[in-house]
């Protein structure tokens, strides 16, 4: 096959990226960004401590730490499309079943079950599909594929809040369960395909002569095969990168899972708090797409500094929002854009550092590290609240942690340039 795109019309890779947007709306937008909305109403209704119920949400991430590497290995051998369908049915059914829980251990058990299958609908399958379908414009495609997390959160957080207030938290869980199955099966059955060869195509690539569709020329995607998982684990780049990823997970979930509770604690009405979160998720939606283009155009360094700088400013805004409500809206801008690095940024950087050779296996490991952080972050914020009666201490700690993450990722990039970039040049 000499063609890298269809002779007429859009390359099918962009359709796959759009379908992946729906999957990320569920796997990240719902499971990672929206379930925190239940922490306060369920804890209050059932008489649970927030820290203890937060642990139920953390169970979803905790179990993923152990199973994500296996999902990555499975995706090297089994159809990602089929794995998405299986995971959707199990997770949707589990969400529906949570509505019948009356004991804390029951919440824990079902969140563990969701965690076991979350690898089938998380960023792992989405980014793996993008890595297979795109050589050029990977950042832009990754932004499209992962921006669904912002779209899902923007829609679901206020919707869950309204259903919980108007009906019950049980009704909200049942709605989410049914919706999860329907949307995931729609995307997987009709649009997602595992590889370009399934459609008689090659991966999307911009050539020297011009783009895949015959438009103006642009950057040519790398043709480096990359490293195996075992080779990547031996590099100093991976060591710094791993530490930064764990801390990113802490920052991400420590903020996202408790933002609704924090805003209502500082006297924002439930509807207003939901609206603020929706605005931040809209910024997240746009931010992922923009960040992907920034990585494509300006490189990894600029993308890292910009996104984590916004992350730091988000915590400043949350601290200030307690005395001036205007800062809650400033948080929407910085928080929405900063959080985008947890999906499109990390997925792009993983491919950039280590290549596509065993991407799903390497990113499965990276996802586990991110989940270690998210497990710690959700629970840490809950227990800090229980201890001090406020989230302000958590925001101060997380602001300082952002500075550490920037340092670690800068070291990882320097190690890449010194140790791995020469290998890439030799293979060209």
PDB file of C-alpha atoms in Angstrom, residues 45-341:
ATOM      1  CA  UNK A  45     -26.770  10.210  53.292  1.00  0.00           C
ATOM      2  CA  UNK A  46     -25.070   7.014  54.476  1.00  0.00           C
ATOM      3  CA  UNK A  47     -23.264   8.488  57.487  1.00  0.00           C
ATOM      4  CA  UNK A  48     -19.751   7.682  56.199  1.00  0.00           C
ATOM      5  CA  UNK A  49     -16.642   9.753  56.880  1.00  0.00           C
ATOM      6  CA  UNK A  50     -15.531  11.497  53.703  1.00  0.00           C
ATOM      7  CA  UNK A  51     -12.074   9.996  53.980  1.00  0.00           C
ATOM      8  CA  UNK A  52     -13.488   6.474  54.190  1.00  0.00           C
ATOM      9  CA  UNK A  53     -15.850   6.918  51.258  1.00  0.00           C
ATOM     10  CA  UNK A  54     -13.094   8.643  49.275  1.00  0.00           C
ATOM     11  CA  UNK A  55     -11.197   5.388  49.700  1.00  0.00           C
ATOM     12  CA  UNK A  56     -13.969   3.647  47.733  1.00  0.00           C
ATOM     13  CA  UNK A  57     -13.312   5.984  44.804  1.00  0.00           C
ATOM     14  CA  UNK A  58      -9.589   5.381  45.295  1.00  0.00           C
ATOM     15  CA  UNK A  59     -10.156   1.623  45.042  1.00  0.00           C
ATOM     16  CA  UNK A  60     -10.913   2.163  41.372  1.00  0.00           C
ATOM     17  CA  UNK A  61      -7.427   3.562  40.878  1.00  0.00           C
ATOM     18  CA  UNK A  62      -5.695   1.252  43.342  1.00  0.00           C
ATOM     19  CA  UNK A  63      -6.691  -1.952  41.574  1.00  0.00           C
ATOM     20  CA  UNK A  64      -5.748  -0.396  38.254  1.00  0.00           C
ATOM     21  CA  UNK A  65      -2.171  -0.068  39.495  1.00  0.00           C
ATOM     22  CA  UNK A  66      -1.844  -3.847  39.366  1.00  0.00           C
ATOM     23  CA  UNK A  67      -3.903  -4.645  36.264  1.00  0.00           C
ATOM     24  CA  UNK A  68      -2.993  -1.869  33.816  1.00  0.00           C
ATOM     25  CA  UNK A  69       0.332  -3.487  32.809  1.00  0.00           C
ATOM     26  CA  UNK A  70      -1.612  -6.666  31.983  1.00  0.00           C
ATOM     27  CA  UNK A  71      -4.112  -4.665  29.943  1.00  0.00           C
ATOM     28  CA  UNK A  72      -1.184  -3.161  28.052  1.00  0.00           C
ATOM     29  CA  UNK A  73       0.224  -6.616  27.336  1.00  0.00           C
ATOM     30  CA  UNK A  74      -3.240  -7.873  26.348  1.00  0.00           C
ATOM     31  CA  UNK A  75      -3.624  -5.057  23.832  1.00  0.00           C
ATOM     32  CA  UNK A  76      -0.515  -6.261  22.023  1.00  0.00           C
ATOM     33  CA  UNK A  77      -2.324  -9.552  21.302  1.00  0.00           C
ATOM     34  CA  UNK A  78      -6.114  -9.042  21.508  1.00  0.00           C
ATOM     35  CA  UNK A  79      -8.451  -6.676  19.653  1.00  0.00           C
ATOM     36  CA  UNK A  80      -8.737  -3.380  21.529  1.00  0.00           C
ATOM     37  CA  UNK A  81     -12.204  -2.959  20.056  1.00  0.00           C
ATOM     38  CA  UNK A  82     -13.400  -6.190  21.691  1.00  0.00           C
ATOM     39  CA  UNK A  83     -11.734  -5.312  24.992  1.00  0.00           C
ATOM     40  CA  UNK A  84     -13.572  -1.976  25.061  1.00  0.00           C
ATOM     41  CA  UNK A  85     -16.919  -3.729  24.573  1.00  0.00           C
ATOM     42  CA  UNK A  86     -16.286  -6.251  27.352  1.00  0.00           C
ATOM     43  CA  UNK A  87     -15.085  -3.577  29.778  1.00  0.00           C
ATOM     44  CA  UNK A  88     -18.085  -1.363  29.009  1.00  0.00           C
ATOM     45  CA  UNK A  89     -20.623  -4.038  29.931  1.00  0.00           C
ATOM     46  CA  UNK A  90     -18.872  -4.913  33.210  1.00  0.00           C
ATOM     47  CA  UNK A  91     -18.309  -1.302  34.287  1.00  0.00           C
ATOM     48  CA  UNK A  92     -21.797  -0.149  33.312  1.00  0.00           C
ATOM     49  CA  UNK A  93     -23.325  -3.050  35.221  1.00  0.00           C
ATOM     50  CA  UNK A  94     -21.183  -2.261  38.269  1.00  0.00           C
ATOM     51  CA  UNK A  95     -22.223   1.396  38.287  1.00  0.00           C
ATOM     52  CA  UNK A  96     -25.849   0.324  38.167  1.00  0.00           C
ATOM     53  CA  UNK A  97     -25.275  -2.132  41.023  1.00  0.00           C
ATOM     54  CA  UNK A  98     -23.723   0.562  43.253  1.00  0.00           C
ATOM     55  CA  UNK A  99     -27.189   2.111  43.544  1.00  0.00           C
ATOM     56  CA  UNK A 100     -28.212  -0.858  45.711  1.00  0.00           C
ATOM     57  CA  UNK A 101     -25.262  -0.613  48.145  1.00  0.00           C
ATOM     58  CA  UNK A 102     -25.998  -0.054  51.835  1.00  0.00           C
ATOM     59  CA  UNK A 103     -22.657  -0.986  53.423  1.00  0.00           C
ATOM     60  CA  UNK A 104     -19.253   0.618  52.926  1.00  0.00           C
ATOM     61  CA  UNK A 105     -17.625  -2.703  51.966  1.00  0.00           C
ATOM     62  CA  UNK A 106     -20.145  -3.075  49.130  1.00  0.00           C
ATOM     63  CA  UNK A 107     -19.054   0.272  47.680  1.00  0.00           C
ATOM     64  CA  UNK A 108     -15.441  -0.890  47.976  1.00  0.00           C
ATOM     65  CA  UNK A 109     -16.134  -4.219  46.240  1.00  0.00           C
ATOM     66  CA  UNK A 110     -17.888  -2.698  43.226  1.00  0.00           C
ATOM     67  CA  UNK A 111     -15.290   0.037  42.804  1.00  0.00           C
ATOM     68  CA  UNK A 112     -12.626  -2.677  42.802  1.00  0.00           C
ATOM     69  CA  UNK A 113     -14.534  -4.497  40.039  1.00  0.00           C
ATOM     70  CA  UNK A 114     -14.695  -1.275  38.029  1.00  0.00           C
ATOM     71  CA  UNK A 115     -10.972  -0.831  38.582  1.00  0.00           C
ATOM     72  CA  UNK A 116     -10.264  -4.315  37.224  1.00  0.00           C
ATOM     73  CA  UNK A 117     -11.874  -3.425  33.893  1.00  0.00           C
ATOM     74  CA  UNK A 118     -11.089   0.294  33.735  1.00  0.00           C
ATOM     75  CA  UNK A 119      -7.992  -0.491  31.683  1.00  0.00           C
ATOM     76  CA  UNK A 120     -10.290  -1.360  28.792  1.00  0.00           C
ATOM     77  CA  UNK A 121     -11.777   2.143  28.551  1.00  0.00           C
ATOM     78  CA  UNK A 122      -9.108   4.397  30.050  1.00  0.00           C
ATOM     79  CA  UNK A 123      -6.424   6.463  28.323  1.00  0.00           C
ATOM     80  CA  UNK A 124      -4.463   3.252  27.636  1.00  0.00           C
ATOM     81  CA  UNK A 125      -6.603   1.909  24.728  1.00  0.00           C
ATOM     82  CA  UNK A 126      -7.265   5.424  23.426  1.00  0.00           C
ATOM     83  CA  UNK A 127      -3.601   6.439  23.258  1.00  0.00           C
ATOM     84  CA  UNK A 128      -2.585   3.033  21.887  1.00  0.00           C
ATOM     85  CA  UNK A 129      -5.063   3.397  19.025  1.00  0.00           C
ATOM     86  CA  UNK A 130      -3.745   6.895  18.258  1.00  0.00           C
ATOM     87  CA  UNK A 131      -0.171   5.599  18.304  1.00  0.00           C
ATOM     88  CA  UNK A 132      -1.142   2.943  15.734  1.00  0.00           C
ATOM     89  CA  UNK A 133      -3.182   5.202  13.473  1.00  0.00           C
ATOM     90  CA  UNK A 134      -0.894   8.259  13.393  1.00  0.00           C
ATOM     91  CA  UNK A 135       2.745   8.908  12.553  1.00  0.00           C
ATOM     92  CA  UNK A 136       2.286  12.639  11.946  1.00  0.00           C
ATOM     93  CA  UNK A 137       0.063  14.930  14.026  1.00  0.00           C
ATOM     94  CA  UNK A 138       0.081  12.547  16.985  1.00  0.00           C
ATOM     95  CA  UNK A 139      -0.278  15.371  19.479  1.00  0.00           C
ATOM     96  CA  UNK A 140      -3.307  16.820  17.710  1.00  0.00           C
ATOM     97  CA  UNK A 141      -4.905  13.382  17.339  1.00  0.00           C
ATOM     98  CA  UNK A 142      -4.160  12.604  20.998  1.00  0.00           C
ATOM     99  CA  UNK A 143      -5.805  15.884  21.963  1.00  0.00           C
ATOM    100  CA  UNK A 144      -8.958  15.006  20.018  1.00  0.00           C
ATOM    101  CA  UNK A 145      -9.049  11.453  21.377  1.00  0.00           C
ATOM    102  CA  UNK A 146      -8.600  12.464  25.013  1.00  0.00           C
ATOM    103  CA  UNK A 147     -10.589  15.714  25.088  1.00  0.00           C
ATOM    104  CA  UNK A 148     -13.649  13.585  25.776  1.00  0.00           C
ATOM    105  CA  UNK A 149     -12.638  13.535  29.432  1.00  0.00           C
ATOM    106  CA  UNK A 150     -13.403  17.245  29.581  1.00  0.00           C
ATOM    107  CA  UNK A 151     -16.570  16.828  27.524  1.00  0.00           C
ATOM    108  CA  UNK A 152     -17.789  13.992  29.731  1.00  0.00           C
ATOM    109  CA  UNK A 153     -17.070  15.885  32.940  1.00  0.00           C
ATOM    110  CA  UNK A 154     -18.605  19.098  31.625  1.00  0.00           C
ATOM    111  CA  UNK A 155     -21.873  17.288  30.933  1.00  0.00           C
ATOM    112  CA  UNK A 156     -21.932  14.677  33.677  1.00  0.00           C
ATOM    113  CA  UNK A 157     -20.890  16.631  36.788  1.00  0.00           C
ATOM    114  CA  UNK A 158     -23.864  19.055  36.697  1.00  0.00           C
ATOM    115  CA  UNK A 159     -26.163  16.288  35.457  1.00  0.00           C
ATOM    116  CA  UNK A 160     -25.206  13.982  38.331  1.00  0.00           C
ATOM    117  CA  UNK A 161     -25.614  16.876  40.757  1.00  0.00           C
ATOM    118  CA  UNK A 162     -29.098  17.684  39.456  1.00  0.00           C
ATOM    119  CA  UNK A 163     -30.275  14.064  39.428  1.00  0.00           C
ATOM    120  CA  UNK A 164     -28.890  13.533  42.934  1.00  0.00           C
ATOM    121  CA  UNK A 165     -30.640  16.662  44.231  1.00  0.00           C
ATOM    122  CA  UNK A 166     -33.932  16.125  42.383  1.00  0.00           C
ATOM    123  CA  UNK A 167     -34.215  12.346  42.781  1.00  0.00           C
ATOM    124  CA  UNK A 168     -31.436  10.504  44.639  1.00  0.00           C
ATOM    125  CA  UNK A 169     -27.807   9.464  44.385  1.00  0.00           C
ATOM    126  CA  UNK A 170     -29.051   5.951  43.576  1.00  0.00           C
ATOM    127  CA  UNK A 171     -30.883   7.207  40.490  1.00  0.00           C
ATOM    128  CA  UNK A 172     -27.740   9.017  39.358  1.00  0.00           C
ATOM    129  CA  UNK A 173     -25.679   5.811  39.545  1.00  0.00           C
ATOM    130  CA  UNK A 174     -28.311   3.877  37.576  1.00  0.00           C
ATOM    131  CA  UNK A 175     -28.377   6.504  34.859  1.00  0.00           C
ATOM    132  CA  UNK A 176     -24.582   6.430  34.572  1.00  0.00           C
ATOM    133  CA  UNK A 177     -24.533   2.637  34.314  1.00  0.00           C
ATOM    134  CA  UNK A 178     -26.991   2.475  31.427  1.00  0.00           C
ATOM    135  CA  UNK A 179     -25.386   5.404  29.620  1.00  0.00           C
ATOM    136  CA  UNK A 180     -21.897   3.896  29.964  1.00  0.00           C
ATOM    137  CA  UNK A 181     -22.863   0.701  28.159  1.00  0.00           C
ATOM    138  CA  UNK A 182     -24.815   2.431  25.381  1.00  0.00           C
ATOM    139  CA  UNK A 183     -22.191   5.056  24.498  1.00  0.00           C
ATOM    140  CA  UNK A 184     -19.199   2.696  24.644  1.00  0.00           C
ATOM    141  CA  UNK A 185     -20.836   0.045  22.467  1.00  0.00           C
ATOM    142  CA  UNK A 186     -21.942   2.713  19.975  1.00  0.00           C
ATOM    143  CA  UNK A 187     -18.358   3.961  19.548  1.00  0.00           C
ATOM    144  CA  UNK A 188     -16.675   0.549  19.528  1.00  0.00           C
ATOM    145  CA  UNK A 189     -19.063  -1.351  17.269  1.00  0.00           C
ATOM    146  CA  UNK A 190     -19.594   1.326  14.629  1.00  0.00           C
ATOM    147  CA  UNK A 191     -16.355   3.290  14.418  1.00  0.00           C
ATOM    148  CA  UNK A 192     -13.299   1.959  16.245  1.00  0.00           C
ATOM    149  CA  UNK A 193     -10.903  -0.281  14.317  1.00  0.00           C
ATOM    150  CA  UNK A 194      -7.710  -1.707  15.764  1.00  0.00           C
ATOM    151  CA  UNK A 195      -5.234  -0.922  12.992  1.00  0.00           C
ATOM    152  CA  UNK A 196      -5.086   1.018   9.708  1.00  0.00           C
ATOM    153  CA  UNK A 197      -4.750  -2.300   7.866  1.00  0.00           C
ATOM    154  CA  UNK A 198      -8.298  -3.164   8.997  1.00  0.00           C
ATOM    155  CA  UNK A 199      -9.486  -0.437   6.606  1.00  0.00           C
ATOM    156  CA  UNK A 200      -6.885  -1.080   3.910  1.00  0.00           C
ATOM    157  CA  UNK A 201      -4.850   1.973   4.949  1.00  0.00           C
ATOM    158  CA  UNK A 202      -1.513   2.951   6.410  1.00  0.00           C
ATOM    159  CA  UNK A 203      -1.051   5.215   9.413  1.00  0.00           C
ATOM    160  CA  UNK A 204      -1.629   8.924   8.807  1.00  0.00           C
ATOM    161  CA  UNK A 205       1.599  10.605   7.742  1.00  0.00           C
ATOM    162  CA  UNK A 206       2.581  13.975   6.314  1.00  0.00           C
ATOM    163  CA  UNK A 207       5.167  13.509   3.577  1.00  0.00           C
ATOM    164  CA  UNK A 208       7.910  15.761   2.241  1.00  0.00           C
ATOM    165  CA  UNK A 209       5.758  16.636  -0.749  1.00  0.00           C
ATOM    166  CA  UNK A 210       2.829  17.714   1.348  1.00  0.00           C
ATOM    167  CA  UNK A 211       0.181  16.462   3.700  1.00  0.00           C
ATOM    168  CA  UNK A 212      -1.612  13.142   3.446  1.00  0.00           C
ATOM    169  CA  UNK A 213      -4.493  14.970   1.835  1.00  0.00           C
ATOM    170  CA  UNK A 214      -2.295  16.967  -0.558  1.00  0.00           C
ATOM    171  CA  UNK A 215      -2.275  20.220   1.375  1.00  0.00           C
ATOM    172  CA  UNK A 216       0.697  22.213   2.594  1.00  0.00           C
ATOM    173  CA  UNK A 217       3.722  20.446   3.952  1.00  0.00           C
ATOM    174  CA  UNK A 218       4.439  20.074   7.652  1.00  0.00           C
ATOM    175  CA  UNK A 219       6.556  18.155  10.081  1.00  0.00           C
ATOM    176  CA  UNK A 220       7.257  14.558   9.169  1.00  0.00           C
ATOM    177  CA  UNK A 221       6.441  12.066  11.903  1.00  0.00           C
ATOM    178  CA  UNK A 222       9.265  10.034  13.383  1.00  0.00           C
ATOM    179  CA  UNK A 223       9.944   6.601  11.937  1.00  0.00           C
ATOM    180  CA  UNK A 224      11.958   5.384  14.957  1.00  0.00           C
ATOM    181  CA  UNK A 225      10.761   1.971  16.142  1.00  0.00           C
ATOM    182  CA  UNK A 226      11.446   2.801  19.780  1.00  0.00           C
ATOM    183  CA  UNK A 227      12.396   0.721  22.806  1.00  0.00           C
ATOM    184  CA  UNK A 228      11.019  -2.462  24.284  1.00  0.00           C
ATOM    185  CA  UNK A 229       9.509  -2.292  27.745  1.00  0.00           C
ATOM    186  CA  UNK A 230      12.564  -3.938  29.320  1.00  0.00           C
ATOM    187  CA  UNK A 231      14.906  -1.493  27.571  1.00  0.00           C
ATOM    188  CA  UNK A 232      12.821   1.508  28.645  1.00  0.00           C
ATOM    189  CA  UNK A 233      12.857   0.407  32.278  1.00  0.00           C
ATOM    190  CA  UNK A 234      16.656   0.515  32.350  1.00  0.00           C
ATOM    191  CA  UNK A 235      16.892   4.164  31.303  1.00  0.00           C
ATOM    192  CA  UNK A 236      17.355   7.088  33.689  1.00  0.00           C
ATOM    193  CA  UNK A 237      14.723   8.886  31.622  1.00  0.00           C
ATOM    194  CA  UNK A 238      12.106   6.374  32.785  1.00  0.00           C
ATOM    195  CA  UNK A 239      13.138   6.784  36.433  1.00  0.00           C
ATOM    196  CA  UNK A 240      12.620  10.545  36.444  1.00  0.00           C
ATOM    197  CA  UNK A 241       9.514  10.234  34.277  1.00  0.00           C
ATOM    198  CA  UNK A 242       7.969   7.635  36.608  1.00  0.00           C
ATOM    199  CA  UNK A 243       8.463   9.780  39.709  1.00  0.00           C
ATOM    200  CA  UNK A 244       6.907  12.753  37.936  1.00  0.00           C
ATOM    201  CA  UNK A 245       3.942  10.670  36.781  1.00  0.00           C
ATOM    202  CA  UNK A 246       3.156   9.399  40.291  1.00  0.00           C
ATOM    203  CA  UNK A 247       3.179  12.952  41.623  1.00  0.00           C
ATOM    204  CA  UNK A 248       1.034  14.123  38.697  1.00  0.00           C
ATOM    205  CA  UNK A 249      -1.560  11.523  39.677  1.00  0.00           C
ATOM    206  CA  UNK A 250      -1.583  12.852  43.243  1.00  0.00           C
ATOM    207  CA  UNK A 251      -2.097  16.419  42.018  1.00  0.00           C
ATOM    208  CA  UNK A 252      -4.768  15.413  39.514  1.00  0.00           C
ATOM    209  CA  UNK A 253      -7.032  13.315  41.722  1.00  0.00           C
ATOM    210  CA  UNK A 254      -6.309  15.256  44.894  1.00  0.00           C
ATOM    211  CA  UNK A 255      -7.862  18.283  43.230  1.00  0.00           C
ATOM    212  CA  UNK A 256     -10.484  16.860  40.837  1.00  0.00           C
ATOM    213  CA  UNK A 257     -12.079  14.391  43.266  1.00  0.00           C
ATOM    214  CA  UNK A 258     -12.664  17.017  45.950  1.00  0.00           C
ATOM    215  CA  UNK A 259     -13.268  20.233  44.033  1.00  0.00           C
ATOM    216  CA  UNK A 260     -17.074  19.960  44.275  1.00  0.00           C
ATOM    217  CA  UNK A 261     -16.930  19.341  48.031  1.00  0.00           C
ATOM    218  CA  UNK A 262     -14.466  22.228  48.482  1.00  0.00           C
ATOM    219  CA  UNK A 263     -16.577  24.739  46.574  1.00  0.00           C
ATOM    220  CA  UNK A 264     -19.726  23.851  48.504  1.00  0.00           C
ATOM    221  CA  UNK A 265     -17.748  24.004  51.766  1.00  0.00           C
ATOM    222  CA  UNK A 266     -16.759  27.619  51.044  1.00  0.00           C
ATOM    223  CA  UNK A 267     -20.425  28.543  50.592  1.00  0.00           C
ATOM    224  CA  UNK A 268     -20.942  28.042  46.863  1.00  0.00           C
ATOM    225  CA  UNK A 269     -24.457  26.661  46.187  1.00  0.00           C
ATOM    226  CA  UNK A 270     -24.472  23.156  44.711  1.00  0.00           C
ATOM    227  CA  UNK A 271     -25.707  24.389  41.320  1.00  0.00           C
ATOM    228  CA  UNK A 272     -23.046  27.109  41.154  1.00  0.00           C
ATOM    229  CA  UNK A 273     -20.296  24.689  42.177  1.00  0.00           C
ATOM    230  CA  UNK A 274     -21.407  22.299  39.444  1.00  0.00           C
ATOM    231  CA  UNK A 275     -21.392  25.129  36.908  1.00  0.00           C
ATOM    232  CA  UNK A 276     -17.842  26.113  37.849  1.00  0.00           C
ATOM    233  CA  UNK A 277     -16.698  22.520  37.419  1.00  0.00           C
ATOM    234  CA  UNK A 278     -18.478  22.360  34.065  1.00  0.00           C
ATOM    235  CA  UNK A 279     -16.685  25.504  32.893  1.00  0.00           C
ATOM    236  CA  UNK A 280     -13.335  24.061  33.973  1.00  0.00           C
ATOM    237  CA  UNK A 281     -14.147  20.859  32.106  1.00  0.00           C
ATOM    238  CA  UNK A 282     -14.990  22.857  28.987  1.00  0.00           C
ATOM    239  CA  UNK A 283     -11.561  24.475  29.277  1.00  0.00           C
ATOM    240  CA  UNK A 284     -10.138  20.967  29.758  1.00  0.00           C
ATOM    241  CA  UNK A 285     -11.883  19.855  26.580  1.00  0.00           C
ATOM    242  CA  UNK A 286     -10.355  22.724  24.599  1.00  0.00           C
ATOM    243  CA  UNK A 287      -7.074  22.530  26.508  1.00  0.00           C
ATOM    244  CA  UNK A 288      -6.335  18.965  25.466  1.00  0.00           C
ATOM    245  CA  UNK A 289      -6.791  19.795  21.822  1.00  0.00           C
ATOM    246  CA  UNK A 290      -4.665  22.947  22.151  1.00  0.00           C
ATOM    247  CA  UNK A 291      -1.990  21.182  24.212  1.00  0.00           C
ATOM    248  CA  UNK A 292      -1.747  18.439  21.591  1.00  0.00           C
ATOM    249  CA  UNK A 293      -1.096  21.053  18.918  1.00  0.00           C
ATOM    250  CA  UNK A 294       1.455  22.775  21.177  1.00  0.00           C
ATOM    251  CA  UNK A 295       3.363  19.504  21.590  1.00  0.00           C
ATOM    252  CA  UNK A 296       3.279  19.004  17.807  1.00  0.00           C
ATOM    253  CA  UNK A 297       4.376  22.559  17.034  1.00  0.00           C
ATOM    254  CA  UNK A 298       6.688  23.632  19.882  1.00  0.00           C
ATOM    255  CA  UNK A 299       7.898  20.386  21.417  1.00  0.00           C
ATOM    256  CA  UNK A 300       7.839  18.580  24.732  1.00  0.00           C
ATOM    257  CA  UNK A 301       9.651  21.167  26.862  1.00  0.00           C
ATOM    258  CA  UNK A 302       7.238  24.012  26.139  1.00  0.00           C
ATOM    259  CA  UNK A 303       4.267  21.695  26.616  1.00  0.00           C
ATOM    260  CA  UNK A 304       5.519  20.587  30.034  1.00  0.00           C
ATOM    261  CA  UNK A 305       6.271  24.070  31.363  1.00  0.00           C
ATOM    262  CA  UNK A 306       3.008  25.548  30.109  1.00  0.00           C
ATOM    263  CA  UNK A 307       0.687  22.817  31.378  1.00  0.00           C
ATOM    264  CA  UNK A 308       2.283  22.388  34.809  1.00  0.00           C
ATOM    265  CA  UNK A 309       2.566  26.153  35.226  1.00  0.00           C
ATOM    266  CA  UNK A 310      -1.202  26.316  34.811  1.00  0.00           C
ATOM    267  CA  UNK A 311      -1.546  23.456  37.297  1.00  0.00           C
ATOM    268  CA  UNK A 312       0.330  25.504  39.912  1.00  0.00           C
ATOM    269  CA  UNK A 313      -1.805  28.587  39.291  1.00  0.00           C
ATOM    270  CA  UNK A 314      -4.941  26.458  39.706  1.00  0.00           C
ATOM    271  CA  UNK A 315      -4.015  25.706  43.325  1.00  0.00           C
ATOM    272  CA  UNK A 316      -3.284  29.394  43.953  1.00  0.00           C
ATOM    273  CA  UNK A 317      -6.767  30.222  42.666  1.00  0.00           C
ATOM    274  CA  UNK A 318      -8.410  27.603  44.886  1.00  0.00           C
ATOM    275  CA  UNK A 319      -6.683  28.997  47.964  1.00  0.00           C
ATOM    276  CA  UNK A 320      -7.733  32.547  47.065  1.00  0.00           C
ATOM    277  CA  UNK A 321     -11.316  31.503  46.215  1.00  0.00           C
ATOM    278  CA  UNK A 322     -12.101  31.117  49.915  1.00  0.00           C
ATOM    279  CA  UNK A 323     -11.894  34.912  50.316  1.00  0.00           C
ATOM    280  CA  UNK A 324     -12.780  36.061  46.789  1.00  0.00           C
ATOM    281  CA  UNK A 325     -15.207  34.054  44.675  1.00  0.00           C
ATOM    282  CA  UNK A 326     -13.785  35.521  41.451  1.00  0.00           C
ATOM    283  CA  UNK A 327     -10.765  33.250  41.842  1.00  0.00           C
ATOM    284  CA  UNK A 328     -13.039  30.219  41.520  1.00  0.00           C
ATOM    285  CA  UNK A 329     -13.662  31.270  37.927  1.00  0.00           C
ATOM    286  CA  UNK A 330      -9.953  31.898  37.370  1.00  0.00           C
ATOM    287  CA  UNK A 331      -9.462  28.313  38.549  1.00  0.00           C
ATOM    288  CA  UNK A 332     -11.606  27.184  35.617  1.00  0.00           C
ATOM    289  CA  UNK A 333      -9.005  28.482  33.171  1.00  0.00           C
ATOM    290  CA  UNK A 334      -5.841  27.294  34.893  1.00  0.00           C
ATOM    291  CA  UNK A 335      -7.270  24.086  36.353  1.00  0.00           C
ATOM    292  CA  UNK A 336      -8.891  23.034  33.107  1.00  0.00           C
ATOM    293  CA  UNK A 337      -5.751  23.567  31.059  1.00  0.00           C
ATOM    294  CA  UNK A 338      -3.373  22.179  33.700  1.00  0.00           C
ATOM    295  CA  UNK A 339      -5.298  18.944  34.172  1.00  0.00           C
ATOM    296  CA  UNK A 340      -5.112  18.286  30.418  1.00  0.00           C
ATOM    297  CA  UNK A 341      -1.508  17.150  30.853  1.00  0.00           C
TER     298      UNK A 341
END
